[in-house]
Coordinates of C-alpha atoms and ligand atoms in Angstrom, one line a residue:
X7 CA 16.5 -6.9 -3.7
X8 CA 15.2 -8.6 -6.5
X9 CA 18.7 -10.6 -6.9
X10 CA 18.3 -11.6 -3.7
X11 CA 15.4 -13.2 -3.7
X12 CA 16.3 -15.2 -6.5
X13 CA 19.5 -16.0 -5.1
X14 CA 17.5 -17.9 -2.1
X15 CA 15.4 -19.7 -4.4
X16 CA 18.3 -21.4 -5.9
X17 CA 20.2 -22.2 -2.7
X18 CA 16.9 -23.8 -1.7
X19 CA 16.4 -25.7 -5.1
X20 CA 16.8 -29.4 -4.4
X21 CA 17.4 -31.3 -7.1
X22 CA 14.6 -32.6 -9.3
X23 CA 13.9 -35.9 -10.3
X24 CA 12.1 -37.1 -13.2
X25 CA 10.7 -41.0 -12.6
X26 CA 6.8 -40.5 -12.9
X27 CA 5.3 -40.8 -16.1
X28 CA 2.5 -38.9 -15.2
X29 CA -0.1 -39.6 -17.8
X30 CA 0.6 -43.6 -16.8
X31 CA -0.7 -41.8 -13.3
X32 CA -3.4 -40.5 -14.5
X33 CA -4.8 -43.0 -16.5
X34 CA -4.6 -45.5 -13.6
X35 CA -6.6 -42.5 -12.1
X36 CA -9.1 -43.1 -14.8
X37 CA -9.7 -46.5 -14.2
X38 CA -9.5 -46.4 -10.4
X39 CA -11.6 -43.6 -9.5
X40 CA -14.0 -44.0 -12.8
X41 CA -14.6 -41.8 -15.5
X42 CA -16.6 -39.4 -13.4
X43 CA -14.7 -38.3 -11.2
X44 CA -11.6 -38.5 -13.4
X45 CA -12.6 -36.1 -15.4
X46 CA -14.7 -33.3 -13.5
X47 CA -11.5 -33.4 -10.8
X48 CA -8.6 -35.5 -11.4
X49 CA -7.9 -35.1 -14.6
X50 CA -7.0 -31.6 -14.3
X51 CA -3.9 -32.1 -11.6
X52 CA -1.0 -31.3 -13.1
X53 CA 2.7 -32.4 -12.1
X54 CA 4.4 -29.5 -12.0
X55 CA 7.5 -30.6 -9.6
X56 CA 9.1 -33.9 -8.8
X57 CA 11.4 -34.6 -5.8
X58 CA 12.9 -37.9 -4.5
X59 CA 10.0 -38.2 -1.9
X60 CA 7.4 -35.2 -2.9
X61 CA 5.6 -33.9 -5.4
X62 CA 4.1 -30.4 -6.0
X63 CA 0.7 -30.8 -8.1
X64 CA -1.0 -27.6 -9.4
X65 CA -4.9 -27.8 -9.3
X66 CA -6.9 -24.8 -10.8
X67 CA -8.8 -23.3 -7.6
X68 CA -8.4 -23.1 -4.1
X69 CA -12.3 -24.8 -3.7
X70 CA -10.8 -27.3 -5.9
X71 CA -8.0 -28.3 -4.1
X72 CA -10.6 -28.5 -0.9
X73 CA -12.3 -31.1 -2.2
X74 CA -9.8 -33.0 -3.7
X75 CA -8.2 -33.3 -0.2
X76 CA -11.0 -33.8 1.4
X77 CA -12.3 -37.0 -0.8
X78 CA -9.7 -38.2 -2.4
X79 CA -6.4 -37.5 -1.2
X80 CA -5.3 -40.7 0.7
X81 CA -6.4 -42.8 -2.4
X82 CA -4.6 -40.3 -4.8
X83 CA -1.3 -40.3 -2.4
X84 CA -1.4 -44.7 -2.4
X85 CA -2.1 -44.7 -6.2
X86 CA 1.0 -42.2 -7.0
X87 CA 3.2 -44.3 -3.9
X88 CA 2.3 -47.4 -6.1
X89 CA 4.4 -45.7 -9.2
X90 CA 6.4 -44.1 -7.1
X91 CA 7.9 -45.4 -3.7
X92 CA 9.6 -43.1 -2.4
X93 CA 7.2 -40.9 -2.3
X94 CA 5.8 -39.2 1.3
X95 CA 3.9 -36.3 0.6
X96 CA 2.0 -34.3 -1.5
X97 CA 2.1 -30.2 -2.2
X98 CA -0.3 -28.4 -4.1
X99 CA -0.2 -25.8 -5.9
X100 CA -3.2 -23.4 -7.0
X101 CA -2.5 -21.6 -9.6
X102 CA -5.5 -19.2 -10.5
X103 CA -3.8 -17.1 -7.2
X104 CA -0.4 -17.8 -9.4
X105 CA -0.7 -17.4 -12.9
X106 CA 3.3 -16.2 -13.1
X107 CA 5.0 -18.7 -14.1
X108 CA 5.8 -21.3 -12.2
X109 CA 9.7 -20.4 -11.0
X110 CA 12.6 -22.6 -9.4
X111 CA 11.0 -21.1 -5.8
X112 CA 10.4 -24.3 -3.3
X113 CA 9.9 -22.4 -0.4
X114 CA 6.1 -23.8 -1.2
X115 CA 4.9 -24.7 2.3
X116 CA 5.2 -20.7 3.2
X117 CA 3.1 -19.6 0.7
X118 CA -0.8 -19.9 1.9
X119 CA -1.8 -21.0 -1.1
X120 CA 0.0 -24.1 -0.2
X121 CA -1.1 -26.9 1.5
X122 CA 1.6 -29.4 2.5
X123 CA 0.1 -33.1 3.7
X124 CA 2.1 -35.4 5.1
X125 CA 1.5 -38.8 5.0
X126 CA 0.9 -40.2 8.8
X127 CA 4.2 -42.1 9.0
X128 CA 6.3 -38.8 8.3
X129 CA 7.6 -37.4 11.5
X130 CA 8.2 -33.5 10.9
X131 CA 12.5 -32.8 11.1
X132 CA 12.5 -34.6 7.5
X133 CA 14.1 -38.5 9.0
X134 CA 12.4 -40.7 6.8
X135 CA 11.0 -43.4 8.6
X136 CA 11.6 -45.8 5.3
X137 CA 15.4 -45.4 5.3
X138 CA 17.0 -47.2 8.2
X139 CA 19.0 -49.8 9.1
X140 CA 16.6 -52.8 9.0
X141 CA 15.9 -52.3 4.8
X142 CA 19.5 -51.1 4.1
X143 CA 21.5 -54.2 2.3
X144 CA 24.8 -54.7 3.6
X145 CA 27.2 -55.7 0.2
X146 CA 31.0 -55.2 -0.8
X147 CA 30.8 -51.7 -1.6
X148 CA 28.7 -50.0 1.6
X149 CA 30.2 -52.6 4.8
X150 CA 32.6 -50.3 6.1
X151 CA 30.2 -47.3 5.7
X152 CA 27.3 -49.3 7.4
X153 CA 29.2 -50.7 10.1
X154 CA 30.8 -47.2 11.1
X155 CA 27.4 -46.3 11.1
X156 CA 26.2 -48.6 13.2
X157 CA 29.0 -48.1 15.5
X158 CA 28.6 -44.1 15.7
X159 CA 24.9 -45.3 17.3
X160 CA 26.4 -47.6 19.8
X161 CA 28.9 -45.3 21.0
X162 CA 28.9 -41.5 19.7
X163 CA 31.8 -39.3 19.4
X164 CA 34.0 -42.5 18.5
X165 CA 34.8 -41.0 15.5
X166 CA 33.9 -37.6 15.1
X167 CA 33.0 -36.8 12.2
X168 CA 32.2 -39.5 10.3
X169 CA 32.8 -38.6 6.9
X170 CA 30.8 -41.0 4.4
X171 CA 31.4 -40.2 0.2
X172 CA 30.4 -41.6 -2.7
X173 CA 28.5 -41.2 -5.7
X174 CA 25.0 -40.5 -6.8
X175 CA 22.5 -42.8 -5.8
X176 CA 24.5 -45.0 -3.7
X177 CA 23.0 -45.0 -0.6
X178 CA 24.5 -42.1 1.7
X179 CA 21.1 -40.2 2.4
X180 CA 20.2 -43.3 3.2
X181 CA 22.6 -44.1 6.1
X182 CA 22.6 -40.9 7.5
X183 CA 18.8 -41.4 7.7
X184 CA 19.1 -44.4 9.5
X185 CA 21.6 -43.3 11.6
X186 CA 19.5 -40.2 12.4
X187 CA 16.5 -42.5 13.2
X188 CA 18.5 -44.3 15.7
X189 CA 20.0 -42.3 17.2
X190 CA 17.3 -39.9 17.8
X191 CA 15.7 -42.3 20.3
X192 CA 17.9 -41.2 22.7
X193 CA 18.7 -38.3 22.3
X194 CA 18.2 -34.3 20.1
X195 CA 19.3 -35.1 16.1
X196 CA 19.5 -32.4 13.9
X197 CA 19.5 -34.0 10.3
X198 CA 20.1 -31.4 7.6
X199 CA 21.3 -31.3 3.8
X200 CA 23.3 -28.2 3.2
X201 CA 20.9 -26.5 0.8
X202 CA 18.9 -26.8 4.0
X203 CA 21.3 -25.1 6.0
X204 CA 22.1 -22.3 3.4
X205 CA 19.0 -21.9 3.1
X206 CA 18.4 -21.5 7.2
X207 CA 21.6 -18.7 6.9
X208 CA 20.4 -16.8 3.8
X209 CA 17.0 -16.6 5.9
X210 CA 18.5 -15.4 9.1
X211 CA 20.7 -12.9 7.7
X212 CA 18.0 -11.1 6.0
X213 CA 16.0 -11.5 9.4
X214 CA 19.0 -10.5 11.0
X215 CA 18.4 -13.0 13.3
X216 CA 21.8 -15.1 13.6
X217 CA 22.2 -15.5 17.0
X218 CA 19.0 -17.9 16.9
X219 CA 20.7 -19.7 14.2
X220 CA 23.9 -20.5 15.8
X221 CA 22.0 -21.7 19.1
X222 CA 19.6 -23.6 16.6
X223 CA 21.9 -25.5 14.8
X224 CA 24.7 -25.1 17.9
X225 CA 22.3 -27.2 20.9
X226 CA 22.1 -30.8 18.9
X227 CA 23.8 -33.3 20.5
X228 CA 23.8 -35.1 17.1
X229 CA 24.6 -33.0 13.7
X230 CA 23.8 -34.8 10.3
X231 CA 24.4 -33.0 7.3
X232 CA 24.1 -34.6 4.1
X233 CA 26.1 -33.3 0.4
X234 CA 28.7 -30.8 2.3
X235 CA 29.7 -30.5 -1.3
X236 CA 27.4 -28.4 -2.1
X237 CA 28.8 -25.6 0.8
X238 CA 31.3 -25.2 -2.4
X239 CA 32.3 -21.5 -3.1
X240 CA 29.9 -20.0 -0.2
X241 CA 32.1 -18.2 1.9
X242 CA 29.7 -16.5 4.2
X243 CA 28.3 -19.9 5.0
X244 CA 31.8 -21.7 5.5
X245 CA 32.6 -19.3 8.0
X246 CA 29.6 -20.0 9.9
X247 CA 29.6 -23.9 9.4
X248 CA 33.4 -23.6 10.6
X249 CA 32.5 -22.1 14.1
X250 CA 29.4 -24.4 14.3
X251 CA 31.2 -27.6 13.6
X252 CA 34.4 -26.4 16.2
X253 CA 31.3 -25.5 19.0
X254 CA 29.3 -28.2 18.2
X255 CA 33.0 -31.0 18.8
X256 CA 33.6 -28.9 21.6
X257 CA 30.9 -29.9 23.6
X258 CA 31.6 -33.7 21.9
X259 CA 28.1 -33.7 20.4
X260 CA 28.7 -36.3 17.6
X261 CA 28.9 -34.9 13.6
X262 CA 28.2 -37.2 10.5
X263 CA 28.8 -35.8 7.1
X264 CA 28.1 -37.0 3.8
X265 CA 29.9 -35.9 0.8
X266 CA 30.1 -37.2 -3.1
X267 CA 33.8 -37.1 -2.5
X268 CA 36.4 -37.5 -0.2
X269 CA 37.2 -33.9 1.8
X270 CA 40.8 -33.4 0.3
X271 CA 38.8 -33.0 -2.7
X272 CA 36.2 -30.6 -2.3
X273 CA 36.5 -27.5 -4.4
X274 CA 36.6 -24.5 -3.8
X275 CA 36.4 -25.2 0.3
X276 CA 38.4 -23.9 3.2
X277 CA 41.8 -25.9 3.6
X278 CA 40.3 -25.6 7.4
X279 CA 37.7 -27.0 6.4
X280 CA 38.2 -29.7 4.8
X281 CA 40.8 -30.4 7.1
X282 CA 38.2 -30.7 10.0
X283 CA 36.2 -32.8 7.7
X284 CA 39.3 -35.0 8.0
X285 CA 39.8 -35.3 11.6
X286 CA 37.2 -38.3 12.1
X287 CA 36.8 -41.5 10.3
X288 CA 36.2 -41.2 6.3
X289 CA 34.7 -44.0 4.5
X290 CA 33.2 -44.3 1.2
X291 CA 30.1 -46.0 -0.5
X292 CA 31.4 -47.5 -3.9
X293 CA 28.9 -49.0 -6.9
X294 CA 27.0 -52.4 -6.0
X295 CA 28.7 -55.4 -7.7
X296 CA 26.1 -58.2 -9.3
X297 CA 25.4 -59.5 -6.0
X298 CA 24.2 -56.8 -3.7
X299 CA 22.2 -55.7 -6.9
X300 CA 20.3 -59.0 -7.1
X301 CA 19.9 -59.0 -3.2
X302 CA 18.5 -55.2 -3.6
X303 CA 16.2 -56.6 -5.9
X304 CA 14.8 -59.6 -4.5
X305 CA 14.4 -57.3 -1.3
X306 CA 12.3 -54.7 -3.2
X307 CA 10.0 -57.0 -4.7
X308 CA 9.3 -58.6 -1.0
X309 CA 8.5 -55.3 0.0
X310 CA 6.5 -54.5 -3.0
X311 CA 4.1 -58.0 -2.5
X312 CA 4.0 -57.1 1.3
X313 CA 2.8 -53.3 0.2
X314 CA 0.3 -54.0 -2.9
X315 CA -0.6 -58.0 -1.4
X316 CA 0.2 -59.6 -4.7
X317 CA 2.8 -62.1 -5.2
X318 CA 5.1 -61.3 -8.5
X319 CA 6.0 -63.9 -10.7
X320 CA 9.9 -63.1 -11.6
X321 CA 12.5 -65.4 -11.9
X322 CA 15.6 -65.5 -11.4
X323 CA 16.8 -64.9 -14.8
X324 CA 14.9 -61.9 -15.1
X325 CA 16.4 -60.8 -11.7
X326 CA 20.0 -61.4 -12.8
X327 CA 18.8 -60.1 -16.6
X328 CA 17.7 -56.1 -14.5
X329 CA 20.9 -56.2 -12.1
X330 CA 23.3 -56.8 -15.1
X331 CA 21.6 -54.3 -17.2
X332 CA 21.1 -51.3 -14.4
X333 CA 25.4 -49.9 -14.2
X334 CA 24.4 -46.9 -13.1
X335 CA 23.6 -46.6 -9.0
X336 CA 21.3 -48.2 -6.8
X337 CA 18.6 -45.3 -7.2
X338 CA 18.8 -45.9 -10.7
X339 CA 18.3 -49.9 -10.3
X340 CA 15.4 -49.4 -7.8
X341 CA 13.6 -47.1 -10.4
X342 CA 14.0 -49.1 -13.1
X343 CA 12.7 -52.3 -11.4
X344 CA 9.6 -50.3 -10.1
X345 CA 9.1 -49.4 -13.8
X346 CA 9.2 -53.0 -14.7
X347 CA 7.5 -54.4 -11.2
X348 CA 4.4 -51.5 -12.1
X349 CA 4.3 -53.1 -15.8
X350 CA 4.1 -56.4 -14.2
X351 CA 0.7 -55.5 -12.0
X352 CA -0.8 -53.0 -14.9
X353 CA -0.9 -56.2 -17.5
X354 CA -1.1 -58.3 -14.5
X355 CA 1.7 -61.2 -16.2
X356 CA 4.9 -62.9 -15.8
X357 CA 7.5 -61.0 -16.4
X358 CA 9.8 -61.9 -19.0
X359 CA 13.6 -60.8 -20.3
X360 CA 11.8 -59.3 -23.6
X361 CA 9.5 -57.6 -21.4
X362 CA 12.1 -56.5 -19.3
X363 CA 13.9 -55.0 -22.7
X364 CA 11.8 -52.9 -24.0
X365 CA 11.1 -51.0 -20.4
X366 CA 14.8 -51.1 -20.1
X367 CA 15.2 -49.4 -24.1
X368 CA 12.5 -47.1 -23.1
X369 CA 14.8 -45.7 -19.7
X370 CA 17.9 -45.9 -21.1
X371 CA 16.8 -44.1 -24.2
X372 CA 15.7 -41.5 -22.3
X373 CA 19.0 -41.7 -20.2
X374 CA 21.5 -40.4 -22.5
X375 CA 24.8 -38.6 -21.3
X376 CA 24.3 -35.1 -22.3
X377 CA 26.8 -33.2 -20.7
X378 CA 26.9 -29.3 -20.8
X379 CA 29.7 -29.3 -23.2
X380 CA 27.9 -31.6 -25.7
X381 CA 24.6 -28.9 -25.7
X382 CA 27.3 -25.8 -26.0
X383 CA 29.1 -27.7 -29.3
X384 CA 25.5 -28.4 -30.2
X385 CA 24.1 -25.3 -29.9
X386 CA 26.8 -23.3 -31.4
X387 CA 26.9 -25.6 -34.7
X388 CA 22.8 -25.4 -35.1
X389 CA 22.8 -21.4 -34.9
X390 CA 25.8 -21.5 -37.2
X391 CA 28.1 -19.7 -34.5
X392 CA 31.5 -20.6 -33.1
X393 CA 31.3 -21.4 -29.2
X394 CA 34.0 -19.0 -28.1
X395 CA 31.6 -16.1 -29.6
X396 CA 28.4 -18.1 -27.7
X397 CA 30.7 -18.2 -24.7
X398 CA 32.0 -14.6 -25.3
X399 CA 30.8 -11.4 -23.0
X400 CA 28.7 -9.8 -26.3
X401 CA 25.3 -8.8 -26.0
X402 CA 24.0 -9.0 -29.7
X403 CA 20.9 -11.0 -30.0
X404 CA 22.3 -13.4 -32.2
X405 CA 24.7 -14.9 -29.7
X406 CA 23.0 -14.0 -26.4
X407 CA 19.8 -15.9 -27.4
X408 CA 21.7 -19.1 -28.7
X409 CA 23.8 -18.6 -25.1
X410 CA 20.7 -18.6 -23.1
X411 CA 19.2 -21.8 -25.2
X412 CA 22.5 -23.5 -24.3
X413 CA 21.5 -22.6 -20.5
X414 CA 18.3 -23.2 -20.6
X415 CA 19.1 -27.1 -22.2
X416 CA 22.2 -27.2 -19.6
X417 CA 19.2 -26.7 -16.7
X418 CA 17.2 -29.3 -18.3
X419 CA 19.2 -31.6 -19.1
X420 CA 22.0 -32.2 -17.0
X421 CA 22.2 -32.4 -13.5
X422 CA 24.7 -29.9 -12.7
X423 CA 23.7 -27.0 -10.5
X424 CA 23.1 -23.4 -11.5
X425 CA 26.1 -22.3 -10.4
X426 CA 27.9 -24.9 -12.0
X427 CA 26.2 -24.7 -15.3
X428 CA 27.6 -20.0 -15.0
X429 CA 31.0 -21.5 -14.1
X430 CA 30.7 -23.5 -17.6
X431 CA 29.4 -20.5 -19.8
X432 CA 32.4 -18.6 -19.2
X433 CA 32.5 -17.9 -15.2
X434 CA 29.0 -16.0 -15.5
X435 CA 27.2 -15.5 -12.1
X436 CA 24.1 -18.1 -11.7
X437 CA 21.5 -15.5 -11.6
X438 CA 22.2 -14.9 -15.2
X439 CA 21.5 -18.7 -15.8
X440 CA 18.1 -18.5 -13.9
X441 CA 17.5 -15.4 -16.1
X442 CA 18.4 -17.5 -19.5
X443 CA 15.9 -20.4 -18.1
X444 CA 13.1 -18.5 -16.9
X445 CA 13.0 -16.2 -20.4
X446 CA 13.5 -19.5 -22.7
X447 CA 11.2 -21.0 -20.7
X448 CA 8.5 -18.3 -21.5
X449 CA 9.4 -17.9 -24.6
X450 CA 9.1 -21.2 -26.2
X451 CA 5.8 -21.4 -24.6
X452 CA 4.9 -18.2 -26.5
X453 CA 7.0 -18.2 -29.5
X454 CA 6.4 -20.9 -32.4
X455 CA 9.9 -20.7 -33.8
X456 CA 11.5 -20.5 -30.4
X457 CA 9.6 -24.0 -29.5
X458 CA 10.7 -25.4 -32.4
X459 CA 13.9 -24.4 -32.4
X460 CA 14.4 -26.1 -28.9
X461 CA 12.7 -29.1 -30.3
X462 CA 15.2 -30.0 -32.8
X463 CA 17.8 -29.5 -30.7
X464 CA 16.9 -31.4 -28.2
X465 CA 16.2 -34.5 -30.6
X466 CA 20.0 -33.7 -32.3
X467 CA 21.2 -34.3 -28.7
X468 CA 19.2 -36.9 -28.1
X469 CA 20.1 -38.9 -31.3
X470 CA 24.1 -40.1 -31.5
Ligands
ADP1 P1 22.8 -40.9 -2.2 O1 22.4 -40.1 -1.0 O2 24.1 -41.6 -2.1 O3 22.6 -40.2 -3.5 P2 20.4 -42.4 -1.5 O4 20.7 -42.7 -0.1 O5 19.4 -41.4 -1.8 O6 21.7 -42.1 -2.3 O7 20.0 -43.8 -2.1 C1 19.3 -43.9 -3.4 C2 18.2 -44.9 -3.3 O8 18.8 -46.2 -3.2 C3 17.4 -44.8 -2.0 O9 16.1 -45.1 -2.4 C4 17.9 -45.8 -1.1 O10 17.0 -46.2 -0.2 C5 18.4 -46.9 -2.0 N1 19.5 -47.6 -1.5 C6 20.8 -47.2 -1.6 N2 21.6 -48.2 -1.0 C7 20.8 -49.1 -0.6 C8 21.1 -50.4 0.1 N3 22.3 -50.8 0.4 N4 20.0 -51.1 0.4 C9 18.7 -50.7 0.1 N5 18.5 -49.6 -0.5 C10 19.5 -48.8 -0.9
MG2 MG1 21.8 -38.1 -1.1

């Protein structure tokens, strides 16, 4: 039972982001609010989670939750919005009624100590209203996705599926978005990622409720579902996502999938599969080159002096200093030059290059590649024990604790997923990798030595 539940935490774990600096937030707090109210209520929010467009924040009490909401909370969600974007809502948790630890569990808005708010612009099936056509920059690399796109909204079941791929960051959430947007003027849209959808089947099996989940997911005339990728390895849910897709062409409803690669190579996925993933059209998203960067930019700070009413002094150098810097993916660019454009209205100045350098050394300092095997090679050499007896099946303390470190930095550090990260630590199950984080997790908050340890590791990976 217990392994269950777990197991449905993780499918529903989206991936986290780390952009806020929250004590940045909370001092603009300070000097917004005044010192007053800072400190008898704001200062004690925490951040405890951090998604692309929401953020869970613990408060201590239920009463004081109340009356933050109550009083504060528009100001609070336009103050975060004006570090962070993307952002649309706001969870919070209390945690006197939850003094456990806080676990990977995001199944917040079930729990009643919960309250979810959604900002007024957020319609409830999870479209974003801010990513559509209109603000989506047409360049090199993303034409043929956008304009399959836009032709699947003129005219559905042209190409069917539409299969877009690409890497992180570049925009495929995005389209599918907009495409959802549009397309749900006319007609029923079902816009789902596939930890979503696992989630939705892990739910109705133990409700033992399926049939409602095949005519839930079966009636859309329109079926977006974003990183299939992620359907790797999960049998029981390929099987049903098989017979939904083959109902769901049957009766022509139109399917758009996105994907970080192209479907002949998804692992560990039906050859049926991926061969239905390849009946349609299949176009990919590639990195921006210098020019759509620059146009993203100048784009973003329009937006940004249409949201906030100032105008930004930045000149072109600066622009072409930011897009020749930021190699990495358009999410990427757009949080660094929200870094630099909240800099900007905090000192209230031009911008210059030198300015722009040191926010820039700041990111990419804390942007190193640290890849699992780099933390394993690490770990093994600081606890003075090879890696094939970390990686080997023995339980001794000696090696299991330095195996569960090496999981626990693996979590923290990369981006790979839980499964991913067992696979790497010799094929183990990724229950065992939620156990390694949650008990390093407790004990470096508990354990002086353990804290430290984990400290110096993490600044020997840091440094080279
Ligand atoms: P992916 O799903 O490919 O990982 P997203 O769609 O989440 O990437 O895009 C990451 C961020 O970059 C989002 O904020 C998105 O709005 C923005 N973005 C990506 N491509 C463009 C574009 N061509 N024009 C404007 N914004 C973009
Ligand atoms: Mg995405």
């Amino acid at each position: 039972m217990e392994k269950k539940s777990i197991q449905t935490n993780n499918v529903f774990a989206l991936e986290e982001e780390k952009t806020l600096n929250w004590s940045e937030v909370q001092s603009s707090f300070e000097k917004s609010f005044g010192k007053e109210i800072y400190s008898s209520w704001l200062s004690n929010i925490t951040l405890l989670k951090e998604y692309n467009d929401y953020l869970v924040l613990g408060v201590p009490t239920r009463f004081f939750r109340d009356w933050i909401v109550s009083r504060y909370l528009d100001k609070i969600l336009k103050q975060i919005k004006s570090f962070k974007l993307s952002l649309i809502r706001i969870e919070f948790k209390i945690l006197e009624d939850n003094k456990t630890s806080i676990n990977v569990n995001h199944k917040t808005n079930e729990s009643n100590s919960i309250l979810e708010i959604k900002d007024s612009v957020l319609n409830y099936n999870r479209l974003n209203p801010n990513l559509n056509f209109d603000n989506f920059i047409k360049g090199s690399s993303n034409e043929i996705a956008l304009s399959s796109s836009k032709k699947v909204c003129e005219q559905t079941s042209r190409f069917n599926p539409l299969y877009i791929y690409g890497g992180v960051g570049l925009g495929k959430t995005h389209l599918l978005n907009a495409i959802g947007l549009e397309l749900k003027k006319e007609t029923n849209v079902m816009f789902i990622s596939t930890e979503r959808f696992m989630y939705h089947f892990i739910k109705s099996i133990k409700k033992n409720d399926m049939v409602n989940f095949k005519d839930f997911f079966r009636k859309s005339s329109v079926f977006i579902i974003d990183d299939i990728q992620f359907i790797s390895g999960k049998e029981g849910l390929q099987e049903e996502f098989f017979h939904t897709f083959n109902s769901l062409i049957e009766k022509s409803s139109q399917i758009i999938v996105s994907a970080d690669r192209p479907p002949a190579k998804l692992e560990r996925v039906q050859e049926r599969i991926k061969s239905r993933l390849s009946g349609g059209l299949i176009v990919d998203i590639d990195r921006p080159d210098l020019e759509l960067k620059i146009k993203i930019i100048k784009r973003k700070i329009e937006d940004n002096q249409n949201q906030f009413g100032e105008s930004y002094n930045i000149d072109d150098n600066v622009i072409n200093f930011i897009a020749n810097e930021c190699k990495t993916n358009i999410r990427g660019l757009i949080g660094i030059l929200n870094r630099i454009l909240t800099f900007g209205r905090i000192h209230k100045k031009p911008l210059n290059i030198s300015d722009c350098k040191n926010i820039l050394k700041d990111v990419f300092s804390q942007q190193k590649i640290i890849t699992v095997d780099r933390i394993q090679n690490t770990v093994s050499n600081f606890f003075n024990i090879s890696l094939n007896e970390m990686l080997s099946q023995r339980r001794s303390r000696p090696l299991a604790r330095p195996r569960q470190i090496a999981m626990y930095l693996a979590k923290k550090m990369t981006t790979r997923s839980l499964p991913e990260i067992g696979r790497r630590f010799a094929n183990r199950d990724h229950t065992t990798v939620i156990h390694a984080v949650k008990t390093i997790t407790k004990l470096s908050q508990e354990n002086e030595e353990m804290n430290k340890n984990i400290n110096q590791i993490t600044n020997l990976l840091m440094k080279e």
